[in-house]
Amino acid sequence: MMSRDAILSRIRRSLGVAATDIDRRATVSDRLMRPPRGLIPKRGQLPPAERTRLFAEMAERVNCTVARVADAEAIPEAVADYLRGRNLPAALRRGADPRLAALPWDGQPQLAVSVGPSDGQDLVGLSHAFAGVAETGTLVLVSGEDNPTTLNFLPEYHIVVVRAEEIESDTETVWDRLRRVYGKGVMPRTVNMVTGPSRSGDIEQTILLGAHGPRSLHILVVGAAD
């Protein structure tokens, strides 16, 4: 008997149930097919414009910087402005996300844009979030070639684009949308929920940014959720 089977067998014996219990199998199957929603806090239950403002406010509370751009066409200029403002090299790495690929990068000829996962040598990474969570200022990023997970953690500076209409009130609503978009069996391998830049207070309870990932997180909110 494999270790996993032995452990499950002991659990069943302690519960007084059999592996062939049809009713329990049906209950588990129903639970997996129809995941229940948890208790939803009221803080994020706001109209779209107020929800977007709450997202920015909560993100700034955890040391993010947030900028608004009217439309996606303005992203390259906003990225270049951010790099200049931080006195950073005019270079970044992004994934193959078609939304980022379609932007007018040629309008910023001084900006060197590389494509693909990071090998740890990139100072600045650019990603497109799947969603934002208003109640906590959290970014939700899914793995894959479009937005490699390495860009979320290896560069020191992370710039993340999120569309205003994709900022949800709460985490549960984001999971509902993930299930609709990807469906059972084809969910992304990794879903990262990022709230602020990396930090640690392990050493004498002094907060250190950049302990396990980027030390700076800049969010570009695209459009107006009115």
PDB file of C-alpha atoms in Angstrom:
ATOM      1  CA  MET A   1       0.000   0.000   0.000  1.00  0.00           C
ATOM      2  CA  MET A   2       1.325   3.432  -0.935  1.00  0.00           C
ATOM      3  CA  SER A   3       1.912   5.920   1.899  1.00  0.00           C
ATOM      4  CA  ARG A   4      -0.901   8.144   0.624  1.00  0.00           C
ATOM      5  CA  ASP A   5      -3.358   5.224   0.588  1.00  0.00           C
ATOM      6  CA  ALA A   6      -2.282   4.172   4.066  1.00  0.00           C
ATOM      7  CA  ILE A   7      -2.853   7.667   5.455  1.00  0.00           C
ATOM      8  CA  LEU A   8      -6.277   7.974   3.823  1.00  0.00           C
ATOM      9  CA  SER A   9      -7.198   4.507   5.060  1.00  0.00           C
ATOM     10  CA  ARG A  10      -6.379   5.471   8.658  1.00  0.00           C
ATOM     11  CA  ILE A  11      -8.440   8.638   8.321  1.00  0.00           C
ATOM     12  CA  ARG A  12     -11.429   6.659   7.034  1.00  0.00           C
ATOM     13  CA  ARG A  13     -11.149   4.160   9.914  1.00  0.00           C
ATOM     14  CA  SER A  14     -11.051   6.987  12.464  1.00  0.00           C
ATOM     15  CA  LEU A  15     -14.186   8.457  10.885  1.00  0.00           C
ATOM     16  CA  GLY A  16     -15.914   5.110  10.643  1.00  0.00           C
ATOM     17  CA  VAL A  17     -16.514   5.348   6.893  1.00  0.00           C
ATOM     18  CA  ALA A  18     -15.661   3.127   3.926  1.00  0.00           C
ATOM     19  CA  ALA A  19     -13.852   4.054   0.715  1.00  0.00           C
ATOM     20  CA  THR A  20     -16.885   2.746  -1.204  1.00  0.00           C
ATOM     21  CA  ASP A  21     -19.354   5.103   0.521  1.00  0.00           C
ATOM     22  CA  ILE A  22     -21.358   6.388  -2.471  1.00  0.00           C
ATOM     23  CA  ASP A  23     -23.096   9.179  -0.566  1.00  0.00           C
ATOM     24  CA  ARG A  24     -19.792  10.651   0.656  1.00  0.00           C
ATOM     25  CA  ARG A  25     -18.332  10.501  -2.855  1.00  0.00           C
ATOM     26  CA  ALA A  26     -21.370  12.330  -4.202  1.00  0.00           C
ATOM     27  CA  THR A  27     -21.032  14.999  -1.498  1.00  0.00           C
ATOM     28  CA  VAL A  28     -17.362  15.558  -2.328  1.00  0.00           C
ATOM     29  CA  SER A  29     -18.074  15.668  -6.068  1.00  0.00           C
ATOM     30  CA  ASP A  30     -20.844  18.225  -5.559  1.00  0.00           C
ATOM     31  CA  ARG A  31     -18.557  20.336  -3.359  1.00  0.00           C
ATOM     32  CA  LEU A  32     -15.861  20.377  -6.050  1.00  0.00           C
ATOM     33  CA  MET A  33     -18.320  21.195  -8.836  1.00  0.00           C
ATOM     34  CA  ARG A  34     -20.114  23.928  -6.898  1.00  0.00           C
ATOM     35  CA  PRO A  35     -17.609  25.586  -4.555  1.00  0.00           C
ATOM     36  CA  PRO A  36     -19.443  27.648  -1.938  1.00  0.00           C
ATOM     37  CA  ARG A  37     -18.658  31.325  -1.440  1.00  0.00           C
ATOM     38  CA  GLY A  38     -17.290  32.463   1.889  1.00  0.00           C
ATOM     39  CA  LEU A  39     -18.461  35.329   4.045  1.00  0.00           C
ATOM     40  CA  ILE A  40     -18.057  38.524   1.959  1.00  0.00           C
ATOM     41  CA  PRO A  41     -16.913  41.691   3.811  1.00  0.00           C
ATOM     42  CA  LYS A  42     -18.885  44.858   3.029  1.00  0.00           C
ATOM     43  CA  ARG A  43     -15.827  47.096   2.544  1.00  0.00           C
ATOM     44  CA  GLY A  44     -15.423  46.394  -1.148  1.00  0.00           C
ATOM     45  CA  GLN A  45     -19.109  46.270  -2.053  1.00  0.00           C
ATOM     46  CA  LEU A  46     -19.111  49.608  -3.849  1.00  0.00           C
ATOM     47  CA  PRO A  47     -20.062  51.105  -7.218  1.00  0.00           C
ATOM     48  CA  PRO A  48     -17.280  50.740  -9.846  1.00  0.00           C
ATOM     49  CA  ALA A  49     -15.698  54.195  -9.486  1.00  0.00           C
ATOM     50  CA  GLU A  50     -15.622  54.005  -5.675  1.00  0.00           C
ATOM     51  CA  ARG A  51     -14.310  50.449  -5.867  1.00  0.00           C
ATOM     52  CA  THR A  52     -11.403  51.577  -8.041  1.00  0.00           C
ATOM     53  CA  ARG A  53     -10.593  54.403  -5.634  1.00  0.00           C
ATOM     54  CA  LEU A  54     -10.665  51.971  -2.692  1.00  0.00           C
ATOM     55  CA  PHE A  55      -8.303  49.618  -4.529  1.00  0.00           C
ATOM     56  CA  ALA A  56      -5.793  52.449  -5.068  1.00  0.00           C
ATOM     57  CA  GLU A  57      -6.115  53.597  -1.461  1.00  0.00           C
ATOM     58  CA  MET A  58      -5.559  50.108  -0.050  1.00  0.00           C
ATOM     59  CA  ALA A  59      -2.624  49.463  -2.392  1.00  0.00           C
ATOM     60  CA  GLU A  60      -0.939  52.699  -1.335  1.00  0.00           C
ATOM     61  CA  ARG A  61      -1.372  51.713   2.321  1.00  0.00           C
ATOM     62  CA  VAL A  62       0.911  48.737   1.706  1.00  0.00           C
ATOM     63  CA  ASN A  63       3.635  50.782   0.020  1.00  0.00           C
ATOM     64  CA  CYS A  64       2.548  50.481  -3.607  1.00  0.00           C
ATOM     65  CA  THR A  65       2.578  53.467  -5.909  1.00  0.00           C
ATOM     66  CA  VAL A  66      -0.488  53.850  -8.122  1.00  0.00           C
ATOM     67  CA  ALA A  67      -1.029  55.851 -11.301  1.00  0.00           C
ATOM     68  CA  ARG A  68      -4.116  56.161 -13.465  1.00  0.00           C
ATOM     69  CA  VAL A  69      -3.977  56.200 -17.271  1.00  0.00           C
ATOM     70  CA  ALA A  70      -6.939  56.969 -19.494  1.00  0.00           C
ATOM     71  CA  ASP A  71      -6.395  54.058 -21.882  1.00  0.00           C
ATOM     72  CA  ALA A  72      -3.934  51.322 -22.759  1.00  0.00           C
ATOM     73  CA  GLU A  73      -2.231  53.470 -25.401  1.00  0.00           C
ATOM     74  CA  ALA A  74      -0.833  55.630 -22.591  1.00  0.00           C
ATOM     75  CA  ILE A  75       0.924  52.736 -20.825  1.00  0.00           C
ATOM     76  CA  PRO A  76       4.344  52.965 -22.576  1.00  0.00           C
ATOM     77  CA  GLU A  77       4.657  56.660 -21.746  1.00  0.00           C
ATOM     78  CA  ALA A  78       3.566  56.044 -18.144  1.00  0.00           C
ATOM     79  CA  VAL A  79       6.156  53.269 -17.832  1.00  0.00           C
ATOM     80  CA  ALA A  80       8.898  55.507 -19.235  1.00  0.00           C
ATOM     81  CA  ASP A  81       7.887  58.303 -16.844  1.00  0.00           C
ATOM     82  CA  TYR A  82       8.070  55.901 -13.894  1.00  0.00           C
ATOM     83  CA  LEU A  83      11.548  54.716 -14.837  1.00  0.00           C
ATOM     84  CA  ARG A  84      12.795  58.279 -15.286  1.00  0.00           C
ATOM     85  CA  GLY A  85      11.265  59.315 -11.976  1.00  0.00           C
ATOM     86  CA  ARG A  86      13.112  56.505 -10.190  1.00  0.00           C
ATOM     87  CA  ASN A  87      16.352  57.198 -12.102  1.00  0.00           C
ATOM     88  CA  LEU A  88      16.208  53.642 -13.455  1.00  0.00           C
ATOM     89  CA  PRO A  89      17.626  52.374 -16.751  1.00  0.00           C
ATOM     90  CA  ALA A  90      15.190  52.602 -19.667  1.00  0.00           C
ATOM     91  CA  ALA A  91      14.785  48.830 -19.921  1.00  0.00           C
ATOM     92  CA  LEU A  92      12.243  46.242 -18.808  1.00  0.00           C
ATOM     93  CA  ARG A  93      11.110  42.680 -19.398  1.00  0.00           C
ATOM     94  CA  ARG A  94       7.545  41.578 -20.078  1.00  0.00           C
ATOM     95  CA  GLY A  95       5.806  38.364 -21.040  1.00  0.00           C
ATOM     96  CA  ALA A  96       4.059  37.509 -24.284  1.00  0.00           C
ATOM     97  CA  ASP A  97       0.712  38.970 -23.165  1.00  0.00           C
ATOM     98  CA  PRO A  98      -0.981  40.187 -26.375  1.00  0.00           C
ATOM     99  CA  ARG A  99      -2.409  43.202 -24.543  1.00  0.00           C
ATOM    100  CA  LEU A 100       1.097  44.375 -23.692  1.00  0.00           C
ATOM    101  CA  ALA A 101       2.515  43.353 -27.077  1.00  0.00           C
ATOM    102  CA  ALA A 102      -0.039  45.511 -28.899  1.00  0.00           C
ATOM    103  CA  LEU A 103       0.957  48.725 -27.095  1.00  0.00           C
ATOM    104  CA  PRO A 104       2.761  51.530 -28.978  1.00  0.00           C
ATOM    105  CA  TRP A 105       6.215  50.852 -27.567  1.00  0.00           C
ATOM    106  CA  ASP A 106       7.799  52.436 -30.660  1.00  0.00           C
ATOM    107  CA  GLY A 107       6.610  55.784 -29.296  1.00  0.00           C
ATOM    108  CA  GLN A 108       9.255  55.379 -26.585  1.00  0.00           C
ATOM    109  CA  PRO A 109      12.352  54.579 -28.712  1.00  0.00           C
ATOM    110  CA  GLN A 110      14.671  54.995 -25.719  1.00  0.00           C
ATOM    111  CA  LEU A 111      12.914  52.152 -23.900  1.00  0.00           C
ATOM    112  CA  ALA A 112      14.405  48.676 -24.395  1.00  0.00           C
ATOM    113  CA  VAL A 113      11.684  46.038 -24.008  1.00  0.00           C
ATOM    114  CA  SER A 114      12.649  42.360 -23.693  1.00  0.00           C
ATOM    115  CA  VAL A 115      10.137  39.514 -23.867  1.00  0.00           C
ATOM    116  CA  GLY A 116      10.097  36.274 -21.895  1.00  0.00           C
ATOM    117  CA  PRO A 117      10.588  34.958 -18.359  1.00  0.00           C
ATOM    118  CA  SER A 118      13.188  36.573 -16.141  1.00  0.00           C
ATOM    119  CA  ASP A 119      16.446  34.814 -15.300  1.00  0.00           C
ATOM    120  CA  GLY A 120      17.012  37.055 -12.295  1.00  0.00           C
ATOM    121  CA  GLN A 121      19.119  39.613 -14.144  1.00  0.00           C
ATOM    122  CA  ASP A 122      16.276  42.032 -14.948  1.00  0.00           C
ATOM    123  CA  LEU A 123      15.895  45.146 -12.837  1.00  0.00           C
ATOM    124  CA  VAL A 124      12.337  45.930 -13.983  1.00  0.00           C
ATOM    125  CA  GLY A 125       9.487  43.576 -14.843  1.00  0.00           C
ATOM    126  CA  LEU A 126       6.116  44.419 -16.410  1.00  0.00           C
ATOM    127  CA  SER A 127       3.033  42.223 -15.982  1.00  0.00           C
ATOM    128  CA  HIS A 128      -0.674  42.430 -16.742  1.00  0.00           C
ATOM    129  CA  ALA A 129      -2.876  41.387 -13.828  1.00  0.00           C
ATOM    130  CA  PHE A 130      -5.884  39.150 -14.243  1.00  0.00           C
ATOM    131  CA  ALA A 131      -7.737  41.232 -11.662  1.00  0.00           C
ATOM    132  CA  GLY A 132      -7.494  43.491  -8.649  1.00  0.00           C
ATOM    133  CA  VAL A 133      -9.222  43.136  -5.270  1.00  0.00           C
ATOM    134  CA  ALA A 134     -10.606  46.411  -3.941  1.00  0.00           C
ATOM    135  CA  GLU A 135     -10.995  45.422  -0.290  1.00  0.00           C
ATOM    136  CA  THR A 136      -7.267  44.730   0.137  1.00  0.00           C
ATOM    137  CA  GLY A 137      -5.486  46.429  -2.778  1.00  0.00           C
ATOM    138  CA  THR A 138      -4.384  43.006  -3.999  1.00  0.00           C
ATOM    139  CA  LEU A 139      -3.266  42.122  -7.526  1.00  0.00           C
ATOM    140  CA  VAL A 140      -4.190  38.712  -8.925  1.00  0.00           C
ATOM    141  CA  LEU A 141      -1.688  37.363 -11.458  1.00  0.00           C
ATOM    142  CA  VAL A 142      -1.945  34.063 -13.306  1.00  0.00           C
ATOM    143  CA  SER A 143       1.040  32.072 -14.535  1.00  0.00           C
ATOM    144  CA  GLY A 144       1.908  31.231 -18.121  1.00  0.00           C
ATOM    145  CA  GLU A 145       3.866  32.559 -21.086  1.00  0.00           C
ATOM    146  CA  ASP A 146       1.738  35.692 -21.251  1.00  0.00           C
ATOM    147  CA  ASN A 147       2.798  36.790 -17.766  1.00  0.00           C
ATOM    148  CA  PRO A 148       5.599  34.580 -16.422  1.00  0.00           C
ATOM    149  CA  THR A 149       5.598  34.144 -12.671  1.00  0.00           C
ATOM    150  CA  THR A 150       9.336  34.919 -12.598  1.00  0.00           C
ATOM    151  CA  LEU A 151       8.468  38.539 -13.405  1.00  0.00           C
ATOM    152  CA  ASN A 152       6.420  38.726 -10.210  1.00  0.00           C
ATOM    153  CA  PHE A 153       9.360  37.896  -7.956  1.00  0.00           C
ATOM    154  CA  LEU A 154      12.816  38.261  -9.531  1.00  0.00           C
ATOM    155  CA  PRO A 155      13.108  41.913 -10.703  1.00  0.00           C
ATOM    156  CA  GLU A 156      13.620  44.524  -8.000  1.00  0.00           C
ATOM    157  CA  TYR A 157      10.975  46.768  -9.558  1.00  0.00           C
ATOM    158  CA  HIS A 158       7.634  45.373 -10.674  1.00  0.00           C
ATOM    159  CA  ILE A 159       5.144  47.345 -12.756  1.00  0.00           C
ATOM    160  CA  VAL A 160       1.690  45.808 -13.024  1.00  0.00           C
ATOM    161  CA  VAL A 161      -1.118  46.872 -15.330  1.00  0.00           C
ATOM    162  CA  VAL A 162      -4.711  46.271 -14.231  1.00  0.00           C
ATOM    163  CA  ARG A 163      -7.850  47.398 -16.007  1.00  0.00           C
ATOM    164  CA  ALA A 164     -10.256  49.387 -13.852  1.00  0.00           C
ATOM    165  CA  GLU A 165     -13.223  47.272 -14.938  1.00  0.00           C
ATOM    166  CA  GLU A 166     -11.370  44.164 -13.758  1.00  0.00           C
ATOM    167  CA  ILE A 167     -11.013  45.394 -10.185  1.00  0.00           C
ATOM    168  CA  GLU A 168     -13.448  43.278  -8.190  1.00  0.00           C
ATOM    169  CA  SER A 169     -14.934  43.943  -4.772  1.00  0.00           C
ATOM    170  CA  ASP A 170     -13.571  40.815  -3.109  1.00  0.00           C
ATOM    171  CA  THR A 171     -11.417  37.732  -3.574  1.00  0.00           C
ATOM    172  CA  GLU A 172     -14.408  35.409  -3.936  1.00  0.00           C
ATOM    173  CA  THR A 173     -15.605  37.300  -7.013  1.00  0.00           C
ATOM    174  CA  VAL A 174     -12.146  36.967  -8.574  1.00  0.00           C
ATOM    175  CA  TRP A 175     -12.240  33.194  -8.060  1.00  0.00           C
ATOM    176  CA  ASP A 176     -15.689  33.072  -9.638  1.00  0.00           C
ATOM    177  CA  ARG A 177     -14.306  34.849 -12.727  1.00  0.00           C
ATOM    178  CA  LEU A 178     -11.217  32.629 -12.839  1.00  0.00           C
ATOM    179  CA  ARG A 179     -13.453  29.561 -12.943  1.00  0.00           C
ATOM    180  CA  ARG A 180     -15.599  31.100 -15.696  1.00  0.00           C
ATOM    181  CA  VAL A 181     -12.623  32.141 -17.833  1.00  0.00           C
ATOM    182  CA  TYR A 182     -10.528  28.978 -17.477  1.00  0.00           C
ATOM    183  CA  GLY A 183     -12.981  26.294 -16.428  1.00  0.00           C
ATOM    184  CA  LYS A 184     -12.480  23.024 -14.610  1.00  0.00           C
ATOM    185  CA  GLY A 185      -9.298  21.195 -15.505  1.00  0.00           C
ATOM    186  CA  VAL A 186      -7.648  24.103 -17.323  1.00  0.00           C
ATOM    187  CA  MET A 187      -7.017  26.523 -14.476  1.00  0.00           C
ATOM    188  CA  PRO A 188      -3.601  28.218 -14.536  1.00  0.00           C
ATOM    189  CA  ARG A 189      -0.875  26.303 -12.739  1.00  0.00           C
ATOM    190  CA  THR A 190      -0.277  29.199 -10.358  1.00  0.00           C
ATOM    191  CA  VAL A 191      -2.422  32.097  -9.159  1.00  0.00           C
ATOM    192  CA  ASN A 192      -0.366  34.673  -7.273  1.00  0.00           C
ATOM    193  CA  MET A 193      -2.092  37.205  -5.052  1.00  0.00           C
ATOM    194  CA  VAL A 194       0.276  40.105  -4.462  1.00  0.00           C
ATOM    195  CA  THR A 195      -0.440  42.769  -1.859  1.00  0.00           C
ATOM    196  CA  GLY A 196       2.321  45.355  -1.884  1.00  0.00           C
ATOM    197  CA  PRO A 197       6.055  44.879  -2.454  1.00  0.00           C
ATOM    198  CA  SER A 198       7.926  42.050  -0.776  1.00  0.00           C
ATOM    199  CA  ARG A 199       8.669  42.681   2.892  1.00  0.00           C
ATOM    200  CA  SER A 200       9.922  41.007   6.036  1.00  0.00           C
ATOM    201  CA  GLY A 201      10.093  41.949   9.700  1.00  0.00           C
ATOM    202  CA  ASP A 202      12.091  38.904  10.790  1.00  0.00           C
ATOM    203  CA  ILE A 203      15.136  40.870  11.936  1.00  0.00           C
ATOM    204  CA  GLU A 204      14.345  42.818  15.125  1.00  0.00           C
ATOM    205  CA  GLN A 205      10.810  43.450  13.795  1.00  0.00           C
ATOM    206  CA  THR A 206      12.181  46.067  11.399  1.00  0.00           C
ATOM    207  CA  ILE A 207      10.317  46.080   8.083  1.00  0.00           C
ATOM    208  CA  LEU A 208      12.645  45.447   5.153  1.00  0.00           C
ATOM    209  CA  LEU A 209      11.283  45.872   1.619  1.00  0.00           C
ATOM    210  CA  GLY A 210      12.463  43.510  -1.079  1.00  0.00           C
ATOM    211  CA  ALA A 211      13.161  40.599   1.250  1.00  0.00           C
ATOM    212  CA  HIS A 212      11.728  37.848  -0.981  1.00  0.00           C
ATOM    213  CA  GLY A 213      10.852  39.675  -4.190  1.00  0.00           C
ATOM    214  CA  PRO A 214      10.466  43.174  -5.658  1.00  0.00           C
ATOM    215  CA  ARG A 215      11.146  46.052  -3.303  1.00  0.00           C
ATOM    216  CA  SER A 216       8.946  48.355  -5.348  1.00  0.00           C
ATOM    217  CA  LEU A 217       5.503  47.693  -6.813  1.00  0.00           C
ATOM    218  CA  HIS A 218       3.986  50.250  -9.180  1.00  0.00           C
ATOM    219  CA  ILE A 219       0.400  49.775 -10.392  1.00  0.00           C
ATOM    220  CA  LEU A 220      -1.022  51.308 -13.551  1.00  0.00           C
ATOM    221  CA  VAL A 221      -4.821  51.373 -13.428  1.00  0.00           C
ATOM    222  CA  VAL A 222      -6.174  51.639 -16.967  1.00  0.00           C
ATOM    223  CA  GLY A 223      -9.444  53.379 -17.733  1.00  0.00           C
ATOM    224  CA  ALA A 224     -12.225  54.668 -15.555  1.00  0.00           C
ATOM    225  CA  ALA A 225     -14.672  52.243 -13.949  1.00  0.00           C
ATOM    226  CA  ASP A 226     -17.693  54.571 -13.918  1.00  0.00           C
TER     227      ASP A 226
END
